[in-house]
Short mmCIF file of C-alpha atoms in Angstrom, two decimals:
data_model
loop_
_atom_site.label_atom_id
_atom_site.label_comp_id
_atom_site.label_asym_id
_atom_site.label_seq_id
_atom_site.Cartn_x
_atom_site.Cartn_y
_atom_site.Cartn_z
CA MET A 1 -38.59 3.04 -24.79
CA GLU A 2 -38.69 0.12 -22.32
CA LEU A 3 -35.69 -1.49 -24.19
CA THR A 4 -33.61 1.70 -24.22
CA GLU A 5 -34.27 2.01 -20.52
CA PHE A 6 -33.16 -1.51 -19.87
CA ILE A 7 -30.02 -0.95 -21.91
CA ILE A 8 -29.10 2.19 -20.30
CA LYS A 9 -29.60 0.65 -16.89
CA THR A 10 -27.61 -2.22 -17.70
CA LEU A 11 -24.74 0.01 -19.12
CA THR A 12 -24.84 2.08 -15.86
CA ILE A 13 -24.77 -1.01 -13.70
CA LEU A 14 -21.85 -2.45 -15.71
CA VAL A 15 -19.95 0.71 -15.33
CA VAL A 16 -20.59 0.93 -11.61
CA PHE A 17 -19.53 -2.75 -11.32
CA VAL A 18 -16.33 -2.18 -13.33
CA LEU A 19 -15.31 0.96 -11.48
CA THR A 20 -15.94 -0.76 -8.08
CA LEU A 21 -13.83 -3.59 -9.13
CA LEU A 22 -11.15 -1.30 -10.43
CA ILE A 23 -11.05 0.92 -7.39
CA ALA A 24 -10.80 -2.32 -5.07
CA MET A 25 -8.16 -3.57 -7.32
CA TYR A 26 -6.06 -0.33 -6.94
CA SER A 27 -7.01 -0.21 -3.31
CA THR A 28 -4.75 -3.21 -2.64
CA TRP A 29 -1.94 -1.29 -4.40
CA GLY A 30 -2.84 1.93 -2.45
CA GLU A 31 -2.93 -0.01 0.74
CA ARG A 32 0.67 -1.18 0.52
CA LYS A 33 1.82 2.01 -0.65
CA VAL A 34 0.17 3.82 2.14
CA ALA A 35 1.69 1.24 4.62
CA GLY A 36 5.09 1.83 3.10
CA PHE A 37 4.80 5.55 3.10
CA ILE A 38 3.61 5.60 6.80
CA GLN A 39 6.38 3.35 7.76
CA ASP A 40 9.06 5.37 5.84
CA ARG A 41 9.31 2.86 3.02
CA MET A 42 8.64 3.06 -0.55
CA GLY A 43 5.96 0.42 -1.12
CA PRO A 44 5.67 -1.74 -4.13
CA ASN A 45 7.68 -0.12 -6.98
CA ARG A 46 8.94 -2.83 -9.19
CA ALA A 47 6.04 -3.91 -11.26
CA GLY A 48 5.43 -1.24 -13.67
CA PRO A 49 5.92 2.63 -13.04
CA GLY A 50 5.38 3.15 -9.32
CA GLY A 51 4.32 -0.48 -8.97
CA LEU A 52 1.19 0.22 -10.74
CA LEU A 53 0.91 -3.35 -12.28
CA GLN A 54 1.37 -4.80 -8.84
CA PRO A 55 -2.49 -5.67 -8.52
CA LEU A 56 -2.21 -7.72 -11.83
CA ALA A 57 0.82 -9.37 -10.77
CA ASP A 58 -0.83 -10.37 -7.45
CA ALA A 59 -4.07 -11.60 -9.29
CA GLY A 60 -1.77 -13.78 -11.43
CA LYS A 61 -0.10 -15.27 -8.53
CA MET A 62 -3.32 -15.94 -6.80
CA PHE A 63 -4.90 -17.59 -9.98
CA PHE A 64 -2.00 -19.83 -10.57
CA LYS A 65 -1.80 -21.21 -7.01
CA GLU A 66 -3.19 -24.67 -6.22
CA ASP A 67 -6.95 -24.29 -5.50
CA PHE A 68 -7.00 -26.49 -2.66
CA ILE A 69 -9.99 -27.76 -0.63
CA PRO A 70 -9.23 -29.49 2.68
CA ALA A 71 -10.26 -33.18 2.70
CA LEU A 72 -12.60 -32.73 5.72
CA ALA A 73 -14.08 -29.41 4.69
CA SER A 74 -17.76 -29.13 3.44
CA LYS A 75 -16.89 -28.86 -0.20
CA TRP A 76 -19.85 -26.85 -1.36
CA LEU A 77 -20.02 -24.46 1.53
CA PHE A 78 -16.20 -23.93 1.34
CA ILE A 79 -16.78 -22.66 -2.15
CA ALA A 80 -20.01 -20.75 -1.36
CA GLY A 81 -18.17 -18.77 1.30
CA PRO A 82 -15.82 -16.56 -0.82
CA SER A 83 -18.53 -16.41 -3.59
CA LEU A 84 -21.04 -15.02 -1.13
CA ALA A 85 -18.53 -12.56 0.37
CA MET A 86 -17.83 -11.21 -3.24
CA LEU A 87 -21.53 -11.11 -4.05
CA THR A 88 -22.71 -9.12 -1.15
CA ALA A 89 -19.79 -6.96 -1.28
CA LEU A 90 -20.56 -6.09 -5.10
CA LEU A 91 -24.42 -5.78 -4.60
CA ALA A 92 -24.16 -2.68 -2.35
CA SER A 93 -22.70 -0.35 -4.88
CA ALA A 94 -25.78 -0.51 -7.09
CA VAL A 95 -27.88 2.10 -5.22
CA ILE A 96 -25.01 4.55 -4.58
CA PRO A 97 -25.59 8.04 -6.51
CA PHE A 98 -22.44 8.82 -8.23
CA GLY A 99 -23.61 12.04 -9.69
CA SER A 100 -26.78 14.01 -10.70
CA THR A 101 -28.01 13.15 -14.36
CA PHE A 102 -26.66 12.95 -17.63
CA ARG A 103 -28.40 14.46 -20.66
CA TYR A 104 -28.27 12.86 -23.88
CA ASP A 105 -30.66 13.40 -26.83
CA GLY A 106 -33.27 14.78 -24.51
CA VAL A 107 -33.10 11.66 -22.04
CA GLU A 108 -32.00 12.26 -18.72
CA VAL A 109 -30.02 9.52 -17.29
CA VAL A 110 -29.36 9.23 -13.41
CA LEU A 111 -25.79 8.23 -12.42
CA GLN A 112 -27.04 5.57 -10.13
CA GLY A 113 -27.39 1.90 -10.87
CA VAL A 114 -30.79 1.53 -9.23
CA GLU A 115 -32.87 4.40 -8.14
CA SER A 116 -34.53 2.83 -5.19
CA ASN A 117 -36.73 4.77 -2.77
CA ILE A 118 -35.41 2.53 0.07
CA GLY A 119 -31.81 2.74 -1.05
CA ILE A 120 -30.36 2.76 2.50
CA LEU A 121 -32.33 -0.03 3.68
CA TYR A 122 -31.14 -1.97 0.59
CA VAL A 123 -27.56 -1.16 1.52
CA PHE A 124 -28.15 -2.27 5.26
CA GLY A 125 -29.74 -5.72 4.03
CA VAL A 126 -26.86 -6.44 1.72
CA VAL A 127 -24.14 -5.39 4.29
CA ALA A 128 -25.97 -7.65 6.90
CA LEU A 129 -25.88 -10.57 4.53
CA GLY A 130 -22.08 -10.02 4.17
CA VAL A 131 -21.43 -11.85 7.52
CA TYR A 132 -22.84 -14.98 5.78
CA GLY A 133 -19.78 -15.28 3.43
CA ILE A 134 -17.63 -15.10 6.51
CA MET A 135 -19.59 -17.54 8.58
CA ILE A 136 -20.04 -20.10 5.81
CA GLY A 137 -16.37 -20.00 5.01
CA GLY A 138 -15.26 -20.37 8.49
CA TRP A 139 -17.60 -23.14 9.35
CA ALA A 140 -17.04 -25.06 6.18
CA SER A 141 -13.25 -24.93 6.76
CA ASN A 142 -13.80 -27.65 9.67
CA ASN A 143 -10.95 -25.96 11.56
CA LYS A 144 -11.24 -24.46 15.17
CA PHE A 145 -9.40 -21.35 14.42
CA SER A 146 -11.66 -20.68 11.20
CA LEU A 147 -14.59 -21.39 13.28
CA LEU A 148 -13.54 -18.93 16.05
CA GLY A 149 -12.78 -16.28 13.64
CA ALA A 150 -16.10 -16.66 11.86
CA ILE A 151 -18.08 -16.56 15.12
CA ARG A 152 -16.06 -13.47 16.11
CA ALA A 153 -16.82 -11.95 12.74
CA ALA A 154 -20.71 -12.66 13.09
CA SER A 155 -20.93 -11.44 16.66
CA GLN A 156 -18.98 -8.30 15.82
CA ASN A 157 -20.90 -7.54 12.83
CA ILE A 158 -24.31 -7.87 14.43
CA SER A 159 -23.13 -5.94 17.46
CA TYR A 160 -22.10 -2.89 15.44
CA GLU A 161 -24.88 -3.17 13.06
CA VAL A 162 -27.16 -2.03 15.86
CA ALA A 163 -25.22 1.13 16.60
CA MET A 164 -24.69 1.72 12.98
CA GLY A 165 -28.52 1.58 12.29
CA LEU A 166 -29.23 3.87 15.30
CA SER A 167 -26.74 6.45 14.22
CA LEU A 168 -28.45 6.43 10.88
CA ILE A 169 -31.83 6.93 12.34
CA ALA A 170 -30.83 10.46 13.21
CA ILE A 171 -29.93 11.05 9.50
CA LEU A 172 -33.35 9.71 8.48
CA MET A 173 -35.23 11.77 10.98
CA MET A 174 -33.74 14.87 9.40
CA SER A 175 -34.10 13.87 5.75
CA SER A 176 -37.38 11.96 6.28
CA SER A 177 -36.45 9.90 3.35
CA LEU A 178 -34.73 6.49 2.81
CA SER A 179 -33.64 7.20 -0.76
CA LEU A 180 -30.04 7.86 -1.02
CA GLY A 181 -30.59 10.23 -3.97
CA ASP A 182 -32.94 12.27 -1.82
CA ILE A 183 -30.41 12.38 1.04
CA VAL A 184 -27.81 13.63 -1.37
CA ALA A 185 -30.08 16.27 -2.95
CA GLN A 186 -31.04 17.48 0.42
CA GLN A 187 -27.29 18.34 1.25
CA HIS A 188 -27.21 20.62 -1.65
CA GLY A 189 -25.55 23.95 -1.07
CA GLY A 190 -23.07 23.10 1.67
CA ASN A 191 -25.92 21.81 3.94
CA TRP A 192 -23.77 18.68 4.56
CA ASN A 193 -25.09 16.34 7.30
CA ILE A 194 -21.78 16.26 8.93
CA PHE A 195 -22.38 19.79 10.36
CA TYR A 196 -25.76 18.56 11.86
CA GLN A 197 -24.55 15.18 12.99
CA PRO A 198 -20.96 15.16 14.17
CA LEU A 199 -21.48 12.62 16.94
CA GLY A 200 -23.62 10.37 14.40
CA PHE A 201 -20.88 10.62 12.01
CA ILE A 202 -18.29 9.41 14.47
CA ILE A 203 -20.46 6.51 15.62
CA PHE A 204 -21.13 5.55 11.96
CA LEU A 205 -17.59 5.75 10.98
CA THR A 206 -16.43 3.45 13.95
CA CYS A 207 -19.27 1.01 13.05
CA SER A 208 -18.30 0.98 9.39
CA PHE A 209 -14.67 0.12 10.47
CA ALA A 210 -16.12 -2.80 12.57
CA GLU A 211 -18.43 -3.86 9.66
CA CYS A 212 -15.57 -3.99 7.21
CA ASN A 213 -13.47 -6.13 9.59
CA ARG A 214 -10.78 -3.49 9.47
CA VAL A 215 -8.07 -2.45 12.05
CA PRO A 216 -8.67 -1.65 14.94
CA PHE A 217 -11.64 -4.13 14.75
CA ASP A 218 -9.91 -6.91 12.71
CA LEU A 219 -10.35 -9.50 15.37
CA PRO A 220 -12.00 -12.09 12.87
CA GLU A 221 -8.53 -12.57 11.32
CA CYS A 222 -6.38 -11.75 14.22
CA GLU A 223 -3.39 -13.68 13.29
CA THR A 224 -1.56 -13.50 16.90
CA GLU A 225 -4.55 -15.58 18.32
CA LEU A 226 -6.30 -17.28 15.40
CA VAL A 227 -3.65 -18.09 12.80
CA GLY A 228 -5.59 -16.39 9.74
CA GLY A 229 -9.12 -16.42 11.35
CA TYR A 230 -11.93 -17.44 8.95
CA HIS A 231 -9.80 -17.79 6.01
CA THR A 232 -7.06 -19.93 7.60
CA GLU A 233 -7.98 -22.81 5.29
CA TYR A 234 -8.13 -20.97 2.23
CA GLY A 235 -5.72 -20.38 -0.58
CA SER A 236 -5.45 -19.48 -4.23
CA MET A 237 -8.23 -17.08 -5.61
CA LYS A 238 -10.68 -18.15 -2.87
CA LEU A 239 -8.52 -16.37 -0.52
CA GLY A 240 -8.13 -13.64 -3.00
CA PHE A 241 -11.89 -13.08 -3.05
CA TYR A 242 -12.09 -12.75 0.66
CA LEU A 243 -9.37 -10.15 0.66
CA PHE A 244 -10.81 -8.51 -2.34
CA ALA A 245 -14.35 -8.39 -0.84
CA GLU A 246 -12.83 -6.65 2.07
CA TYR A 247 -11.52 -3.85 -0.35
CA ILE A 248 -14.83 -3.72 -2.01
CA ASN A 249 -16.49 -3.26 1.18
CA MET A 250 -14.09 -0.58 2.09
CA PHE A 251 -14.90 1.33 -1.10
CA VAL A 252 -18.66 0.89 -0.77
CA SER A 253 -18.70 2.06 2.88
CA SER A 254 -16.41 5.11 1.94
CA ALA A 255 -19.08 6.01 -0.64
CA ILE A 256 -21.93 5.44 1.68
CA ILE A 257 -20.15 7.72 4.29
CA SER A 258 -19.62 10.47 1.75
CA THR A 259 -23.15 10.16 0.46
CA LEU A 260 -24.76 10.31 3.96
CA TYR A 261 -22.54 12.77 5.61
CA PHE A 262 -20.39 14.73 3.06
CA GLY A 263 -23.00 15.76 0.51
CA GLY A 264 -22.14 12.97 -2.02
CA TYR A 265 -21.53 14.69 -5.31
CA ASN A 266 -22.29 18.26 -3.94
CA TYR A 267 -19.48 20.66 -3.45
CA PRO A 268 -19.35 24.40 -2.41
CA GLY A 269 -19.83 26.80 -5.30
CA MET A 270 -21.62 24.11 -7.34
CA ASP A 271 -24.38 26.22 -8.61
CA TRP A 272 -21.87 28.99 -9.70
CA VAL A 273 -19.80 26.44 -11.73
CA TYR A 274 -23.03 24.93 -13.17
CA ASN A 275 -24.42 28.35 -14.25
CA GLN A 276 -20.89 29.25 -15.85
CA LEU A 277 -20.75 25.92 -17.73
CA THR A 278 -24.33 25.97 -19.01
CA ALA A 279 -23.82 29.52 -20.04
CA ALA A 280 -20.72 28.85 -21.88
CA MET A 281 -21.44 25.42 -23.47
CA GLY A 282 -25.25 25.14 -23.66
CA THR A 283 -27.64 23.28 -21.38
CA THR A 284 -26.68 19.73 -22.57
CA THR A 285 -22.93 19.66 -22.71
CA GLY A 286 -22.57 22.21 -19.79
CA HIS A 287 -24.92 20.06 -17.76
CA ASN A 288 -23.01 16.90 -18.37
CA ILE A 289 -19.70 18.41 -17.80
CA ALA A 290 -20.96 19.78 -14.51
CA THR A 291 -22.27 16.37 -13.58
CA LEU A 292 -18.89 14.83 -14.37
CA ILE A 293 -17.17 17.53 -12.13
CA GLY A 294 -19.59 16.34 -9.42
CA THR A 295 -18.83 12.69 -9.85
CA GLY A 296 -15.06 13.58 -9.80
CA VAL A 297 -15.78 15.33 -6.41
CA PHE A 298 -17.76 12.34 -5.10
CA PHE A 299 -14.83 9.87 -5.97
CA GLY A 300 -12.52 12.28 -4.52
CA LYS A 301 -14.37 12.16 -1.22
CA ALA A 302 -14.92 8.29 -1.34
CA LEU A 303 -11.23 7.76 -2.05
CA PHE A 304 -10.16 10.10 0.86
CA PHE A 305 -12.23 7.76 3.05
CA VAL A 306 -10.54 4.69 1.55
CA PHE A 307 -7.36 6.55 2.41
CA PHE A 308 -8.51 7.08 5.80
CA TYR A 309 -9.28 3.52 6.36
CA MET A 310 -5.74 2.59 5.41
CA TRP A 311 -4.33 5.48 7.48
CA VAL A 312 -6.15 4.09 10.58
CA ARG A 313 -4.98 0.66 9.83
CA TRP A 314 -1.36 1.52 9.88
CA THR A 315 -1.69 3.72 13.05
CA LEU A 316 -3.84 2.02 15.60
CA PRO A 317 -3.35 -1.32 17.40
CA ARG A 318 -6.12 -4.02 17.52
CA PHE A 319 -8.87 -3.94 20.29
CA ARG A 320 -9.16 -6.83 22.67
CA TYR A 321 -12.43 -8.69 22.10
CA ASP A 322 -13.94 -7.71 25.42
CA GLN A 323 -13.01 -4.01 24.65
CA LEU A 324 -14.63 -4.28 21.32
CA MET A 325 -17.89 -5.45 22.83
CA ASN A 326 -17.73 -2.97 25.54
CA LEU A 327 -17.25 -0.23 23.12
CA GLY A 328 -20.09 -1.68 20.92
CA TRP A 329 -22.76 -2.29 23.43
CA LYS A 330 -21.93 0.15 26.37
CA LYS A 331 -20.64 3.25 24.52
CA LEU A 332 -21.72 3.43 21.05
CA ILE A 333 -25.37 2.36 21.20
CA PRO A 334 -26.25 4.64 24.22
CA LEU A 335 -24.41 7.35 22.44
CA ALA A 336 -26.35 6.63 19.35
CA ILE A 337 -29.73 6.59 21.27
CA ILE A 338 -28.76 9.95 22.97
CA ASN A 339 -27.99 11.35 19.44
CA ILE A 340 -31.42 10.32 18.22
CA ILE A 341 -33.12 12.08 21.19
CA ILE A 342 -31.16 15.21 20.67
CA THR A 343 -31.74 15.14 16.91
CA GLY A 344 -35.49 14.59 17.52
CA ALA A 345 -35.60 17.48 20.16
CA SER A 346 -33.94 19.77 17.51
CA VAL A 347 -36.18 18.72 14.77
CA LEU A 348 -39.23 19.29 16.88
CA PHE A 349 -38.34 22.43 18.79
CA LEU A 350 -35.21 24.11 17.59
CA LYS A 351 -35.93 23.94 13.92
CA PRO A 352 -39.03 25.71 14.02
CA PHE A 353 -37.56 28.28 16.52
CA ILE A 354 -34.71 29.03 14.19
CA THR A 355 -36.99 29.22 10.96
CA SER A 356 -39.27 31.61 12.68
CA LEU A 357 -36.24 33.61 13.72
CA LEU A 358 -35.05 33.75 10.26
CA ASN A 359 -38.34 34.77 8.69
CA MET B 1 -8.09 7.55 33.60
CA THR B 2 -9.34 11.01 33.04
CA LEU B 3 -12.48 11.64 30.90
CA MET B 4 -10.28 13.00 28.18
CA GLU B 5 -8.19 9.66 28.06
CA ARG B 6 -11.32 7.46 28.25
CA ALA B 7 -12.81 9.30 25.27
CA TYR B 8 -9.97 7.84 23.20
CA LEU B 9 -10.58 10.12 20.32
CA PRO B 10 -7.91 12.73 21.16
CA ALA B 11 -5.21 9.96 21.57
CA ILE B 12 -6.34 8.48 18.17
CA ALA B 13 -6.01 12.01 16.62
CA THR B 14 -2.42 12.35 18.04
CA GLY B 15 -1.48 8.94 16.56
CA MET B 16 -3.02 9.71 13.23
CA ALA B 17 -1.08 13.04 13.07
CA ILE B 18 2.30 11.22 13.72
CA THR B 19 1.68 8.66 11.10
CA LEU B 20 0.67 11.43 8.72
CA LYS B 21 3.80 13.29 9.39
CA HIS B 22 5.65 10.16 8.55
CA PHE B 23 3.61 9.69 5.39
CA PHE B 24 5.06 12.92 3.96
CA LYS B 25 8.68 12.39 5.32
CA LYS B 26 11.50 11.84 2.90
CA LYS B 27 11.96 8.00 2.51
CA VAL B 28 15.28 6.62 3.63
CA THR B 29 15.38 3.87 1.12
CA ILE B 30 18.28 3.53 -1.37
CA GLU B 31 16.75 1.83 -4.37
CA TYR B 32 19.74 -0.48 -4.70
CA PRO B 33 20.30 -1.86 -8.28
CA GLU B 34 19.61 1.65 -9.69
CA VAL B 35 21.30 3.72 -7.00
CA LYS B 36 24.30 2.53 -5.22
CA ARG B 37 25.66 3.98 -2.09
CA TYR B 38 29.30 5.06 -1.63
CA LEU B 39 30.57 2.76 0.77
CA GLY B 40 33.62 4.59 1.94
CA PRO B 41 37.35 4.53 0.94
CA VAL B 42 38.01 1.20 2.85
CA PHE B 43 35.37 -1.01 1.59
CA ARG B 44 36.65 -4.23 0.44
CA GLY B 45 35.00 -5.19 -2.91
CA ARG B 46 36.27 -7.08 -5.85
CA HIS B 47 39.89 -7.76 -6.26
CA ILE B 48 42.29 -6.07 -8.72
CA LEU B 49 45.79 -6.78 -9.81
CA LYS B 50 47.60 -3.43 -10.20
CA ARG B 51 49.75 -2.38 -12.89
CA ASP B 52 52.34 0.18 -12.46
CA ALA B 53 52.50 3.82 -14.12
CA GLU B 54 54.14 2.20 -17.30
CA GLY B 55 51.43 -0.54 -17.47
CA ARG B 56 53.62 -3.40 -16.21
CA GLU B 57 52.03 -5.99 -13.73
CA ARG B 58 53.23 -5.36 -10.42
CA CYS B 59 52.83 -9.03 -9.14
CA THR B 60 55.83 -11.06 -8.82
CA ALA B 61 54.22 -14.29 -7.84
CA CYS B 62 55.86 -14.45 -4.34
CA GLY B 63 52.84 -16.32 -2.89
CA LEU B 64 52.59 -14.20 0.15
CA CYS B 65 49.00 -13.35 -0.50
CA ALA B 66 48.08 -17.14 -0.75
CA VAL B 67 49.84 -17.68 2.47
CA ALA B 68 48.15 -14.83 4.20
CA CYS B 69 44.68 -15.93 2.88
CA PRO B 70 42.82 -17.45 5.82
CA ALA B 71 40.24 -18.90 3.35
CA GLU B 72 42.98 -20.25 1.01
CA ALA B 73 41.18 -18.63 -1.94
CA ILE B 74 44.27 -17.69 -3.85
CA SER B 75 46.22 -19.99 -5.99
CA MET B 76 48.97 -19.01 -8.47
CA VAL B 77 51.57 -20.29 -10.90
CA ALA B 78 54.78 -18.39 -11.25
CA ALA B 79 56.82 -18.03 -14.45
CA GLU B 80 59.97 -16.33 -15.47
CA ARG B 81 60.00 -13.25 -17.48
CA GLU B 82 61.33 -13.79 -21.08
CA LYS B 83 63.35 -11.51 -23.18
CA GLY B 84 61.21 -8.88 -24.69
CA GLU B 85 58.36 -9.01 -22.00
CA GLU B 86 59.86 -6.22 -19.83
CA GLY B 87 56.98 -4.05 -20.83
CA LEU B 88 54.49 -6.50 -19.58
CA TYR B 89 56.01 -7.56 -16.17
CA ARG B 90 57.83 -5.19 -13.70
CA GLU B 91 59.75 -8.05 -12.06
CA GLU B 92 61.77 -10.88 -13.30
CA LYS B 93 59.32 -13.32 -12.15
CA TYR B 94 55.59 -13.06 -12.71
CA ALA B 95 52.21 -14.94 -12.18
CA ALA B 96 51.38 -16.76 -15.18
CA VAL B 97 48.18 -17.89 -13.44
CA TYR B 98 46.53 -15.97 -10.74
CA GLU B 99 43.17 -17.28 -9.56
CA VAL B 100 40.89 -16.31 -6.65
CA ASN B 101 37.99 -18.60 -5.66
CA MET B 102 35.26 -16.15 -5.09
CA LEU B 103 33.11 -18.65 -3.18
CA ARG B 104 36.07 -18.99 -0.61
CA CYS B 105 37.06 -15.42 -0.49
CA ILE B 106 35.87 -13.70 2.72
CA PHE B 107 36.99 -10.23 1.59
CA CYS B 108 39.22 -9.81 4.77
CA GLY B 109 41.78 -7.85 2.89
CA LEU B 110 44.85 -9.81 4.35
CA CYS B 111 46.14 -10.25 0.85
CA GLU B 112 46.33 -6.52 0.35
CA GLU B 113 48.30 -6.26 3.57
CA ALA B 114 50.63 -9.21 2.71
CA CYS B 115 51.57 -7.94 -0.72
CA PRO B 116 55.05 -6.58 -0.73
CA LYS B 117 54.77 -5.11 -4.23
CA GLN B 118 51.35 -3.31 -3.81
CA ALA B 119 50.00 -5.51 -6.55
CA VAL B 120 46.74 -6.79 -5.12
CA TYR B 121 43.85 -4.60 -3.91
CA LEU B 122 40.19 -4.95 -3.03
CA ARG B 123 38.30 -2.33 -4.78
CA HIS B 124 36.28 0.03 -2.82
CA ASP B 125 33.85 0.91 -5.55
CA GLU B 126 32.79 -2.45 -7.04
CA PHE B 127 31.17 -5.69 -5.78
CA ILE B 128 31.76 -9.06 -7.11
CA PRO B 129 28.73 -9.61 -9.39
CA VAL B 130 26.19 -12.33 -8.61
CA PHE B 131 26.98 -15.49 -10.20
CA SER B 132 25.06 -18.71 -10.62
CA ASP B 133 27.20 -20.97 -12.76
CA ARG B 134 30.30 -23.13 -11.40
CA ASP B 135 32.54 -21.73 -14.07
CA GLN B 136 31.97 -18.21 -12.97
CA VAL B 137 33.35 -18.97 -9.39
CA ILE B 138 36.92 -18.93 -10.10
CA TRP B 139 38.40 -15.52 -11.29
CA GLY B 140 41.52 -15.66 -13.42
CA LYS B 141 43.74 -12.96 -14.58
CA ASP B 142 41.55 -11.99 -17.37
CA LEU B 143 39.09 -10.53 -14.83
CA LEU B 144 41.57 -9.47 -12.31
CA VAL B 145 44.35 -7.37 -13.99
CA GLU B 146 43.72 -3.87 -14.21
CA ASP B 147 42.56 -2.04 -17.41
CA MET B 148 45.05 0.65 -18.23
CA ASN B 149 42.21 2.63 -19.99
CA ASN B 150 40.15 2.47 -16.86
CA ARG B 151 42.53 2.53 -14.01
CA TYR B 152 41.63 2.18 -10.41
CA THR B 153 42.56 4.92 -7.92
CA ARG B 154 41.20 5.83 -4.36
CA GLU B 155 40.89 9.35 -4.05
CA ALA B 156 39.14 10.03 -0.68
CA TRP B 157 40.66 8.16 2.47
CA THR B 158 39.18 10.29 5.18
CA LYS B 159 35.65 11.71 5.92
CA GLU B 160 37.01 15.12 5.02
CA GLU B 161 38.53 13.95 1.83
CA ALA B 162 35.30 12.33 0.97
CA ARG B 163 33.50 15.68 1.76
CA SER B 164 35.73 17.59 -0.44
CA LEU B 165 35.46 15.04 -3.01
CA ASP B 166 31.65 15.51 -2.92
CA LEU B 167 32.39 19.17 -3.40
CA LYS B 168 34.58 18.59 -6.40
CA ARG B 169 31.79 16.27 -7.90
CA ALA B 170 29.19 18.95 -7.29
CA ASN B 171 31.31 21.63 -9.26
CA GLY B 172 31.51 19.09 -12.17
CA GLU B 173 35.20 18.12 -11.79
CA ALA B 174 36.22 14.61 -12.86
CA THR B 175 36.75 12.15 -10.18
CA ASN B 176 37.48 8.31 -10.09
CA VAL B 177 35.02 7.47 -7.32
CA VAL B 178 31.46 6.14 -7.96
CA PRO B 179 28.81 8.98 -7.01
CA ARG B 180 27.43 8.48 -3.53
CA ALA B 181 23.71 8.12 -3.43
CA ILE B 182 22.15 11.04 -1.60
CA PRO B 183 19.77 9.36 0.85
#
């Protein structure tokens, strides 16, 4: 039993890993398509039908470029930078619940890499590590612009992590659990957190843009001021890893947003669909198909937020650095604290009041 | 700034709505190698040496086109028509060699205007194809003289005529003009 469990877990993690990579890969294609469409262009359409082979062509190009390390760079750290960025980006997807359970031969398999009861803490820990990849890469390049970009990235990530954590506390006060699986299960039946935490959602969303170093907070790679930012000296697949890590981060944070605020794999009318399917196809097949539908819904939500990231990128201009810091420290953090107080008061006073009214 | 402006989010929403509108807009791109745009009846493309209605070459090798050419791209060798060649050449003198250097040609159309015999034209419906070899640069009579099975005519001269031509084409009638890409 121990061995089967091990194999099942390994397989789940592999599937999650491959799916994350695949989605990140096609996000690069999607990004360029969305950019094109928003600017009244066609986007890539030469490699394969609709340009679908473009990511492969890009990867091929990246791999065959000269893998260059500057003479004065710190060699090991220069390699460690992109590796760390990739590693931390990929780690976070392990705890995301992609669906409820899968039944096979009497065994229930949870569609989640690791069922951790501190899932959201784990995500935060890993995301906080992500800044090391950028910082190490920028420092090891031995280039002023790289270092400036890395410093910007570090201070930006640390600043916005505070507001992000604070906005999350409100959610945790409502769910009284750190497990992502529990948080999703509690949102069953249209009980999505977005309806209770609209302010918290906006703060979280803004902070996740900053955490992913995406427009309008992409100051670490601000090419008008810093050449290429922390990856100025990078080329070949090392640069590819940095860019790829950004897309993985985008997908992971989209998945986290849909898990925390949009009910994960829950969708309206879910119980009805479940009952119909189990009545028609039996408790095993029906259950599995219902789970698959839920997983599809989850990916739909996550991919919508990936699209949202791109949509914002091709709409908004970049912030100035002082504006970024003002927004982070003087606006988002106070707002998040107010949100916590309101949520706390509601949980303490409003919730018992409403439940007593209903009963 | 008012509170509404300082909140920043309404402005963001407006901007996002604008970009979303563009997202679903029809794209103006014409995908060139597959779709070619109709460039109008006065476009000056590849050269053609016309034949008359009986299939005889119109050119009489007077050299006026070569003189008119500002880029000195045209050169020719004249020859006298022999007995029995009346079906091939309209005039008593003809161009045995007629060459256009496509690297020199600037497609100004002065040769067209200089020609007293309406022999040389720049097609409005075809480009000079891309070439990469030296021996593809100079075009001789084999490439320039009109093919009687696929004659070159210009049907629409004005915008109105072009529009009626579009109508004709929409009704499925045969025309000689390359279809216009609908952008």
